[in-house]
């Protein structure tokens, strides 16, 4: 008999989450049946999307999210005992999974061989954030050599990868992040310029860093930063709208009407959900892995120890404490 621990969404989020939004519970799991397997979490992900997404779920739901887990019991030959899997099992230590049930956009899968790289990358550069950067940047921004690219949320899981891919494509890359330390770090991984949005005059610094204007903007944050970057976009510029983390903990709109720039500069802006490329999932992971091996992609992770610290890691990430991908080690 296996008893799982799980984090419950105990109270509706308003503003930044606090301890009272979460409750730790135990659940006795049913036996593993035909086609099912039992997974034991090793690393769990905390991601910005959890903040807005949970609002759609009833109070009392298990917190949603991806994890890297080990198969410890199985009645499904595709998920043998000992395999490491990625599954969107939520904030739980143990899960009985029937891979034929659940969201078809994000089925569980056995992780490809990461060689010497840590399994936690299955939640970061070699997982959903890596594919978000790979597809969301290349497919939507279609960067060309010599162009100028701006990335907001630049020291985070997705942004730090986008900036490096932009360098691989021969672009000049400007990152916007929330501390001097983060700005220093992204320059060590290849960004040409970094702007600390908390202390700098973003508009003035961006004009200096991008004297010929901005061709591509990968937007992780929305809000005021986006309004400023959009003001410096070139004609026929491309904006990939990945997320609006600056708004997730706010309850009001914070920006002015953007339509004028869109019309006068003929900008193209496209939103996306990474699940659009589910069919090409392994392509993204394999390309990013190749770039890691070639030394072209560098990663950093912020690892919080202990399943009991899931809420702490989540709030810390929302407040910008993470460099690169934020994960929790059980
Ligand atoms: P990150 O690792 O970037 O962590 C979140 C970061 O957001 C923090 O570290 C913090 O960095 C930054 N942040 C917090 N508040 C603000 C603010 N007010 N203004 C500017 N930055 C802020 O997270 P991810 O890389 O996982 O996600 C980045 C974005 O991509 C999010 O918007 C997320 O929702 C989106 N996303 C979208 C997907 C899709 O399919 N469309 C898939 C995956 C992610 P700092 O210290 O710099 O402030």
CSV table of C-alpha atoms and ligand atoms in Angstrom, one decimal:
chain,number,residue,atom,x,y,z
A,1,UNK,CA,0.0,0.0,0.0
A,2,UNK,CA,1.6,3.3,-1.1
A,3,UNK,CA,0.7,6.6,0.6
A,4,UNK,CA,1.3,9.6,-1.6
A,5,UNK,CA,1.9,13.1,-0.3
A,6,UNK,CA,0.2,15.9,-2.4
A,7,UNK,CA,-0.1,19.6,-2.2
A,8,UNK,CA,-3.7,20.9,-2.4
A,9,UNK,CA,-4.9,24.3,-3.7
A,10,UNK,CA,-6.5,25.3,-0.4
A,11,UNK,CA,-7.5,28.9,-1.0
A,12,UNK,CA,-8.0,31.0,-4.1
A,13,UNK,CA,-4.9,33.0,-5.1
A,14,UNK,CA,-5.1,36.8,-4.8
A,15,UNK,CA,-1.8,38.6,-5.2
A,16,UNK,CA,1.3,36.6,-4.4
A,17,UNK,CA,0.6,33.1,-3.1
A,18,UNK,CA,1.1,32.6,0.6
A,19,UNK,CA,1.2,29.5,2.9
A,20,UNK,CA,-2.5,29.6,3.4
A,21,UNK,CA,-3.1,28.9,-0.3
A,22,UNK,CA,-1.7,25.4,0.1
A,23,UNK,CA,-2.3,22.3,2.2
A,24,UNK,CA,-0.3,19.1,2.4
A,25,UNK,CA,-2.4,15.9,2.4
A,26,UNK,CA,-1.8,12.2,2.2
A,27,UNK,CA,-3.6,9.8,-0.2
A,28,UNK,CA,-3.6,6.0,-0.1
A,29,UNK,CA,-3.2,4.9,-3.7
A,30,UNK,CA,-5.1,2.1,-5.4
A,31,UNK,CA,-3.2,-1.0,-6.7
A,32,UNK,CA,-1.6,-0.7,-10.1
A,33,UNK,CA,-4.0,-2.2,-12.7
A,34,UNK,CA,-3.5,-3.3,-16.3
A,35,UNK,CA,-1.9,-0.5,-18.5
A,36,UNK,CA,-1.0,1.5,-15.4
A,37,UNK,CA,2.3,2.2,-13.7
A,38,UNK,CA,3.3,3.7,-10.3
A,39,UNK,CA,5.7,6.7,-10.5
A,40,UNK,CA,7.8,8.1,-7.7
A,41,UNK,CA,8.7,11.8,-8.1
A,42,UNK,CA,12.3,12.8,-8.1
A,43,UNK,CA,12.2,16.4,-9.3
A,44,UNK,CA,9.1,18.6,-9.5
A,45,UNK,CA,8.7,21.7,-11.5
A,46,UNK,CA,7.4,25.1,-10.3
A,47,UNK,CA,6.3,27.3,-13.1
A,48,UNK,CA,4.7,30.7,-13.5
A,49,UNK,CA,1.7,29.3,-15.4
A,50,UNK,CA,0.6,27.6,-12.3
A,51,UNK,CA,-0.4,30.9,-10.7
A,52,UNK,CA,-3.0,31.9,-13.4
A,53,UNK,CA,-4.0,28.3,-14.4
A,54,UNK,CA,-5.0,27.3,-10.8
A,55,UNK,CA,-7.7,29.9,-10.8
A,56,UNK,CA,-9.7,27.6,-13.2
A,57,UNK,CA,-9.5,24.7,-10.8
A,58,UNK,CA,-11.9,24.2,-7.8
A,59,UNK,CA,-10.5,24.7,-4.3
A,60,UNK,CA,-9.4,21.3,-3.0
A,61,UNK,CA,-7.7,20.3,-6.3
A,62,UNK,CA,-4.2,19.0,-6.3
A,63,UNK,CA,-1.7,21.6,-7.6
A,64,UNK,CA,-0.9,21.0,-11.2
A,65,UNK,CA,2.6,20.6,-12.8
A,66,UNK,CA,5.2,18.4,-14.4
A,67,UNK,CA,7.7,16.1,-12.7
A,68,UNK,CA,10.5,13.7,-13.5
A,69,UNK,CA,9.7,10.4,-11.8
A,70,UNK,CA,11.0,6.9,-11.6
A,71,UNK,CA,8.7,4.0,-12.5
A,72,UNK,CA,8.7,1.7,-9.4
A,73,UNK,CA,5.9,-0.7,-10.4
A,74,UNK,CA,4.4,-1.3,-13.8
A,75,UNK,CA,1.7,-3.2,-15.8
A,76,UNK,CA,2.5,-1.2,-18.9
A,77,UNK,CA,5.4,-2.5,-21.1
A,78,UNK,CA,6.1,1.0,-22.5
A,79,UNK,CA,6.8,2.3,-19.0
A,80,UNK,CA,9.0,-0.4,-17.4
A,81,UNK,CA,10.2,-0.5,-13.8
A,82,UNK,CA,13.3,1.7,-13.5
A,83,UNK,CA,12.5,4.0,-16.4
A,84,UNK,CA,12.6,7.7,-15.8
A,85,UNK,CA,9.5,9.5,-17.1
A,86,UNK,CA,8.1,13.0,-17.4
A,87,UNK,CA,4.5,13.3,-16.4
A,88,UNK,CA,2.1,16.1,-15.6
A,89,UNK,CA,1.2,14.4,-12.4
A,90,UNK,CA,0.9,17.5,-10.2
A,91,UNK,CA,2.5,18.3,-6.9
A,92,UNK,CA,2.6,14.7,-5.7
A,93,UNK,CA,5.2,12.3,-4.5
A,94,UNK,CA,3.6,9.2,-6.0
A,95,UNK,CA,1.2,8.7,-8.8
A,96,UNK,CA,-0.6,5.7,-10.4
A,97,UNK,CA,-0.8,6.7,-14.0
A,98,UNK,CA,-2.8,5.2,-16.9
A,99,UNK,CA,-1.0,6.9,-19.9
A,100,UNK,CA,-4.1,6.4,-22.1
A,101,UNK,CA,-6.1,8.7,-19.9
A,102,UNK,CA,-5.5,12.4,-19.1
A,103,UNK,CA,-4.6,15.4,-21.3
A,104,UNK,CA,-3.7,14.2,-24.9
A,105,UNK,CA,-1.6,17.3,-25.3
A,106,UNK,CA,0.8,16.4,-22.7
A,107,UNK,CA,1.0,12.6,-22.3
A,108,UNK,CA,3.6,11.0,-20.0
A,109,UNK,CA,6.8,9.9,-21.8
A,110,UNK,CA,10.0,8.1,-21.0
A,111,UNK,CA,12.8,10.6,-20.9
A,112,UNK,CA,15.4,10.3,-23.7
A,113,UNK,CA,18.9,9.5,-22.6
A,114,UNK,CA,20.5,12.7,-21.3
A,115,UNK,CA,24.0,11.1,-21.1
A,116,UNK,CA,25.9,12.8,-18.2
A,117,UNK,CA,23.3,15.6,-17.8
A,118,UNK,CA,21.1,15.7,-14.7
A,119,UNK,CA,17.5,14.3,-14.9
A,120,UNK,CA,16.2,17.6,-13.7
A,121,UNK,CA,16.9,19.0,-17.2
A,122,UNK,CA,13.8,17.1,-18.2
A,123,UNK,CA,11.8,19.9,-16.5
A,124,UNK,CA,14.0,22.7,-18.0
A,125,UNK,CA,16.2,22.9,-20.9
A,126,UNK,CA,15.4,19.4,-22.1
A,127,UNK,CA,11.7,19.6,-21.4
A,128,UNK,CA,8.8,22.1,-21.6
A,129,UNK,CA,10.7,25.3,-21.1
A,130,UNK,CA,13.4,24.2,-23.6
A,131,UNK,CA,10.7,23.5,-26.2
A,132,UNK,CA,9.0,26.7,-25.4
A,133,UNK,CA,12.2,28.6,-26.2
A,134,UNK,CA,13.1,26.4,-29.2
A,135,UNK,CA,9.7,26.4,-31.0
A,136,UNK,CA,8.3,29.6,-29.6
A,137,UNK,CA,11.3,31.7,-30.6
A,138,UNK,CA,12.3,30.0,-33.9
A,139,UNK,CA,8.9,29.4,-35.3
A,140,UNK,CA,7.3,32.7,-34.4
A,141,UNK,CA,10.2,35.2,-34.5
A,142,UNK,CA,11.9,33.6,-37.4
A,143,UNK,CA,15.2,35.4,-36.5
A,144,UNK,CA,17.7,36.2,-39.2
A,145,UNK,CA,21.4,36.6,-38.9
A,146,UNK,CA,22.4,40.1,-37.9
A,147,UNK,CA,19.0,41.0,-36.4
A,148,UNK,CA,18.5,42.5,-33.0
A,149,UNK,CA,16.6,40.4,-30.5
A,150,UNK,CA,15.2,41.4,-27.1
A,151,UNK,CA,14.3,38.8,-24.5
A,152,UNK,CA,12.4,39.7,-21.3
A,153,UNK,CA,12.5,37.4,-18.3
A,154,UNK,CA,16.0,36.8,-19.7
A,155,UNK,CA,17.6,35.0,-16.7
A,156,UNK,CA,14.7,32.5,-16.3
A,157,UNK,CA,14.1,29.0,-17.6
A,158,UNK,CA,12.7,30.0,-21.0
A,159,UNK,CA,14.4,33.4,-21.5
A,160,UNK,CA,17.9,32.2,-20.8
A,161,UNK,CA,17.5,29.6,-23.5
A,162,UNK,CA,15.9,31.9,-26.0
A,163,UNK,CA,18.9,34.4,-25.7
A,164,UNK,CA,21.4,31.6,-26.4
A,165,UNK,CA,19.5,30.2,-29.3
A,166,UNK,CA,19.3,33.8,-30.7
A,167,UNK,CA,23.1,33.9,-30.5
A,168,UNK,CA,23.4,30.5,-32.2
A,169,UNK,CA,21.4,32.2,-35.0
A,170,UNK,CA,23.8,35.1,-35.3
A,171,UNK,CA,21.7,37.8,-33.7
A,172,UNK,CA,22.6,40.6,-31.3
A,173,UNK,CA,20.8,39.8,-28.1
A,174,UNK,CA,19.6,42.1,-25.3
A,175,UNK,CA,18.2,40.5,-22.1
A,176,UNK,CA,16.0,42.2,-19.6
A,177,UNK,CA,16.1,40.8,-16.1
A,178,UNK,CA,15.5,41.7,-12.4
A,179,UNK,CA,18.9,42.1,-10.8
A,180,UNK,CA,22.5,43.0,-11.5
A,181,UNK,CA,23.6,39.5,-10.6
A,182,UNK,CA,21.2,38.1,-13.2
A,183,UNK,CA,22.4,40.6,-15.8
A,184,UNK,CA,26.0,39.6,-15.1
A,185,UNK,CA,25.1,35.9,-15.5
A,186,UNK,CA,23.2,36.2,-18.8
A,187,UNK,CA,26.2,38.0,-20.3
A,188,UNK,CA,28.5,35.1,-19.3
A,189,UNK,CA,26.2,32.8,-21.3
A,190,UNK,CA,26.4,35.0,-24.4
A,191,UNK,CA,23.9,37.8,-24.2
A,192,UNK,CA,25.5,40.9,-25.7
A,193,UNK,CA,23.7,43.4,-23.4
A,194,UNK,CA,21.6,43.1,-20.2
A,195,UNK,CA,19.3,45.6,-18.7
A,196,UNK,CA,18.2,45.5,-15.0
A,197,UNK,CA,14.6,46.6,-15.3
A,198,UNK,CA,14.4,47.3,-11.6
A,199,UNK,CA,17.1,50.0,-11.6
A,200,UNK,CA,17.7,51.1,-15.2
A,201,UNK,CA,15.9,53.6,-17.4
A,202,UNK,CA,14.8,50.7,-19.7
A,203,UNK,CA,13.9,53.0,-22.7
A,204,UNK,CA,17.2,54.8,-22.6
A,205,UNK,CA,19.3,51.7,-22.1
A,206,UNK,CA,17.5,49.8,-24.8
A,207,UNK,CA,18.1,52.7,-27.3
A,208,UNK,CA,21.8,52.5,-26.5
A,209,UNK,CA,22.0,48.7,-26.8
A,210,UNK,CA,19.8,48.6,-29.9
A,211,UNK,CA,20.7,51.7,-31.9
A,212,UNK,CA,19.1,50.2,-35.1
A,213,UNK,CA,15.9,49.2,-33.3
A,214,UNK,CA,14.5,45.8,-32.3
A,215,UNK,CA,13.6,43.1,-34.9
A,216,UNK,CA,12.4,40.3,-32.7
A,217,UNK,CA,11.0,40.4,-29.2
A,218,UNK,CA,10.4,37.3,-27.1
A,219,UNK,CA,8.0,38.4,-24.5
A,220,UNK,CA,7.9,36.5,-21.2
A,221,UNK,CA,6.6,39.3,-19.0
A,222,UNK,CA,4.1,41.7,-20.6
A,223,UNK,CA,3.2,44.9,-18.8
A,224,UNK,CA,5.4,48.0,-18.8
A,225,UNK,CA,8.6,46.3,-20.1
A,226,UNK,CA,6.7,45.1,-23.2
A,227,UNK,CA,5.2,48.5,-23.8
A,228,UNK,CA,8.7,50.0,-23.8
A,229,UNK,CA,10.3,47.3,-26.1
A,230,UNK,CA,7.3,47.6,-28.5
A,231,UNK,CA,8.0,51.3,-28.8
A,232,UNK,CA,11.5,50.5,-30.2
A,233,UNK,CA,10.4,47.7,-32.7
A,234,UNK,CA,11.4,48.1,-36.3
A,235,UNK,CA,9.0,47.9,-39.2
A,236,UNK,CA,8.0,44.3,-39.9
A,237,UNK,CA,9.3,43.3,-36.5
A,238,UNK,CA,8.1,40.0,-34.9
A,239,UNK,CA,6.9,39.5,-31.3
A,240,UNK,CA,6.5,36.1,-29.8
A,241,UNK,CA,4.1,36.4,-26.8
A,242,UNK,CA,5.1,33.6,-24.5
A,243,UNK,CA,3.8,34.9,-21.2
A,244,UNK,CA,2.9,37.9,-19.0
A,245,UNK,CA,4.4,36.9,-15.7
A,246,UNK,CA,4.5,40.6,-14.6
A,247,UNK,CA,0.7,40.5,-14.5
A,248,UNK,CA,0.1,37.1,-12.9
A,249,UNK,CA,0.1,38.4,-9.3
A,250,UNK,CA,-1.8,41.6,-10.1
A,251,UNK,CA,-5.5,42.1,-10.4
A,252,UNK,CA,-5.5,45.0,-12.9
A,253,UNK,CA,-4.4,45.8,-16.4
A,254,UNK,CA,-1.1,47.8,-16.3
A,255,UNK,CA,-0.5,48.9,-19.9
A,256,UNK,CA,-1.7,51.4,-22.4
A,257,UNK,CA,-3.3,50.7,-25.8
A,258,UNK,CA,-0.7,49.0,-28.0
A,259,UNK,CA,-2.7,49.2,-31.3
A,260,UNK,CA,-0.9,52.3,-32.7
A,261,UNK,CA,2.5,50.6,-32.9
A,262,UNK,CA,1.0,47.5,-34.5
A,263,UNK,CA,-0.6,49.5,-37.3
A,264,UNK,CA,2.2,52.0,-38.0
A,265,UNK,CA,5.0,49.6,-37.8
A,266,UNK,CA,3.1,46.7,-39.3
A,267,UNK,CA,4.2,44.5,-36.5
A,268,UNK,CA,3.4,40.8,-36.3
A,269,UNK,CA,2.6,39.5,-32.8
A,270,UNK,CA,1.6,35.9,-32.2
A,271,UNK,CA,0.8,34.2,-29.0
A,272,UNK,CA,1.3,30.4,-28.6
A,273,UNK,CA,1.1,27.4,-26.3
A,274,UNK,CA,4.0,25.1,-26.5
A,275,UNK,CA,1.6,22.1,-26.9
A,276,UNK,CA,1.2,23.3,-30.5
A,277,UNK,CA,4.4,21.4,-31.1
A,278,UNK,CA,3.5,18.2,-29.2
A,279,UNK,CA,4.1,16.2,-32.4
A,280,UNK,CA,7.7,17.6,-32.7
A,281,UNK,CA,8.4,17.4,-28.9
A,282,UNK,CA,11.5,15.1,-29.2
A,283,UNK,CA,12.9,17.2,-32.0
A,284,UNK,CA,13.2,20.2,-29.6
A,285,UNK,CA,14.7,18.1,-26.8
A,286,UNK,CA,17.2,16.5,-29.1
A,287,UNK,CA,18.3,19.8,-30.7
A,288,UNK,CA,18.8,21.4,-27.3
A,289,UNK,CA,20.7,18.4,-26.1
A,290,UNK,CA,23.0,18.6,-29.1
A,291,UNK,CA,23.6,22.3,-28.4
A,292,UNK,CA,24.4,21.5,-24.8
A,293,UNK,CA,26.9,18.8,-25.9
A,294,UNK,CA,28.5,21.3,-28.4
A,295,UNK,CA,28.9,23.8,-25.6
A,296,UNK,CA,26.5,26.2,-27.3
A,297,UNK,CA,23.8,26.1,-24.6
A,298,UNK,CA,24.6,26.6,-21.0
A,299,UNK,CA,22.1,26.0,-18.2
A,300,UNK,CA,21.7,26.9,-14.6
A,301,UNK,CA,19.1,25.6,-12.2
A,302,UNK,CA,17.8,26.7,-8.8
A,303,UNK,CA,17.1,23.5,-6.9
A,304,UNK,CA,15.0,23.6,-3.7
A,305,UNK,CA,15.4,20.5,-1.5
A,306,UNK,CA,12.3,18.8,-0.1
A,307,UNK,CA,8.8,18.1,-1.2
A,308,UNK,CA,7.5,20.1,1.8
A,309,UNK,CA,9.1,23.2,0.3
A,310,UNK,CA,7.1,23.2,-3.0
A,311,UNK,CA,5.1,26.4,-2.0
A,312,UNK,CA,8.3,28.1,-0.9
A,313,UNK,CA,10.0,27.3,-4.2
A,314,UNK,CA,6.9,28.4,-6.2
A,315,UNK,CA,6.6,31.8,-4.5
A,316,UNK,CA,10.4,32.3,-4.6
A,317,UNK,CA,10.3,31.7,-8.4
A,318,UNK,CA,7.4,34.2,-8.8
A,319,UNK,CA,9.4,36.7,-6.9
A,320,UNK,CA,12.4,36.2,-9.1
A,321,UNK,CA,14.7,34.2,-6.7
A,322,UNK,CA,15.6,31.7,-9.4
A,323,UNK,CA,18.4,31.7,-11.9
A,324,UNK,CA,17.4,29.5,-14.9
A,325,UNK,CA,14.9,26.8,-14.1
A,326,UNK,CA,13.4,26.5,-10.7
A,327,UNK,CA,12.9,22.8,-9.6
A,328,UNK,CA,12.3,21.0,-6.4
A,329,UNK,CA,14.2,17.8,-5.4
A,330,UNK,CA,12.1,15.4,-3.4
B,1,LIG,P1,11.2,31.9,-15.1
B,1,LIG,O1,12.2,30.9,-14.8
B,1,LIG,O2,11.5,33.1,-16.0
B,1,LIG,O3,10.7,32.5,-13.6
B,1,LIG,C1,9.8,33.6,-13.5
B,1,LIG,C2,10.6,34.9,-13.6
B,1,LIG,O4,9.7,35.9,-13.8
B,1,LIG,C3,11.2,35.3,-12.2
B,1,LIG,O5,12.5,34.6,-12.1
B,1,LIG,C4,11.4,36.8,-12.3
B,1,LIG,O6,12.6,37.2,-12.8
B,1,LIG,C5,10.3,37.1,-13.4
B,1,LIG,N1,9.3,38.1,-12.9
B,1,LIG,C6,8.5,38.0,-11.9
B,1,LIG,N2,7.8,39.1,-11.7
B,1,LIG,C7,8.1,39.9,-12.7
B,1,LIG,C8,7.7,41.2,-13.1
B,1,LIG,N3,6.8,41.9,-12.4
B,1,LIG,N4,8.3,41.8,-14.2
B,1,LIG,C9,9.2,41.1,-14.9
B,1,LIG,N5,9.7,39.9,-14.6
B,1,LIG,C10,9.1,39.3,-13.5
B,1,LIG,O7,9.8,31.3,-15.6
B,1,LIG,P2,9.7,30.5,-17.0
B,1,LIG,O8,10.9,30.7,-17.8
B,1,LIG,O9,9.2,29.1,-16.7
B,1,LIG,O10,8.5,31.3,-17.7
B,1,LIG,C11,8.7,32.5,-18.4
B,1,LIG,C12,7.4,33.0,-19.0
B,1,LIG,O11,7.1,32.0,-20.1
B,1,LIG,C13,6.2,33.0,-18.1
B,1,LIG,O12,5.4,34.2,-18.5
B,1,LIG,C14,5.5,31.8,-18.4
B,1,LIG,O13,4.1,31.8,-18.1
B,1,LIG,C15,5.7,31.6,-19.9
B,1,LIG,N6,5.6,30.3,-20.5
B,1,LIG,C16,4.7,30.1,-21.5
B,1,LIG,C17,4.6,28.9,-22.2
B,1,LIG,C18,3.7,28.8,-23.3
B,1,LIG,O14,3.5,27.7,-23.8
B,1,LIG,N7,3.3,29.9,-23.9
B,1,LIG,C19,5.3,27.7,-21.7
B,1,LIG,C20,6.2,28.0,-20.6
B,1,LIG,C21,6.4,29.2,-20.0
B,1,LIG,P3,13.3,38.6,-12.6
B,1,LIG,O15,14.2,38.5,-11.4
B,1,LIG,O16,14.0,38.9,-13.8
B,1,LIG,O17,12.1,39.5,-12.3
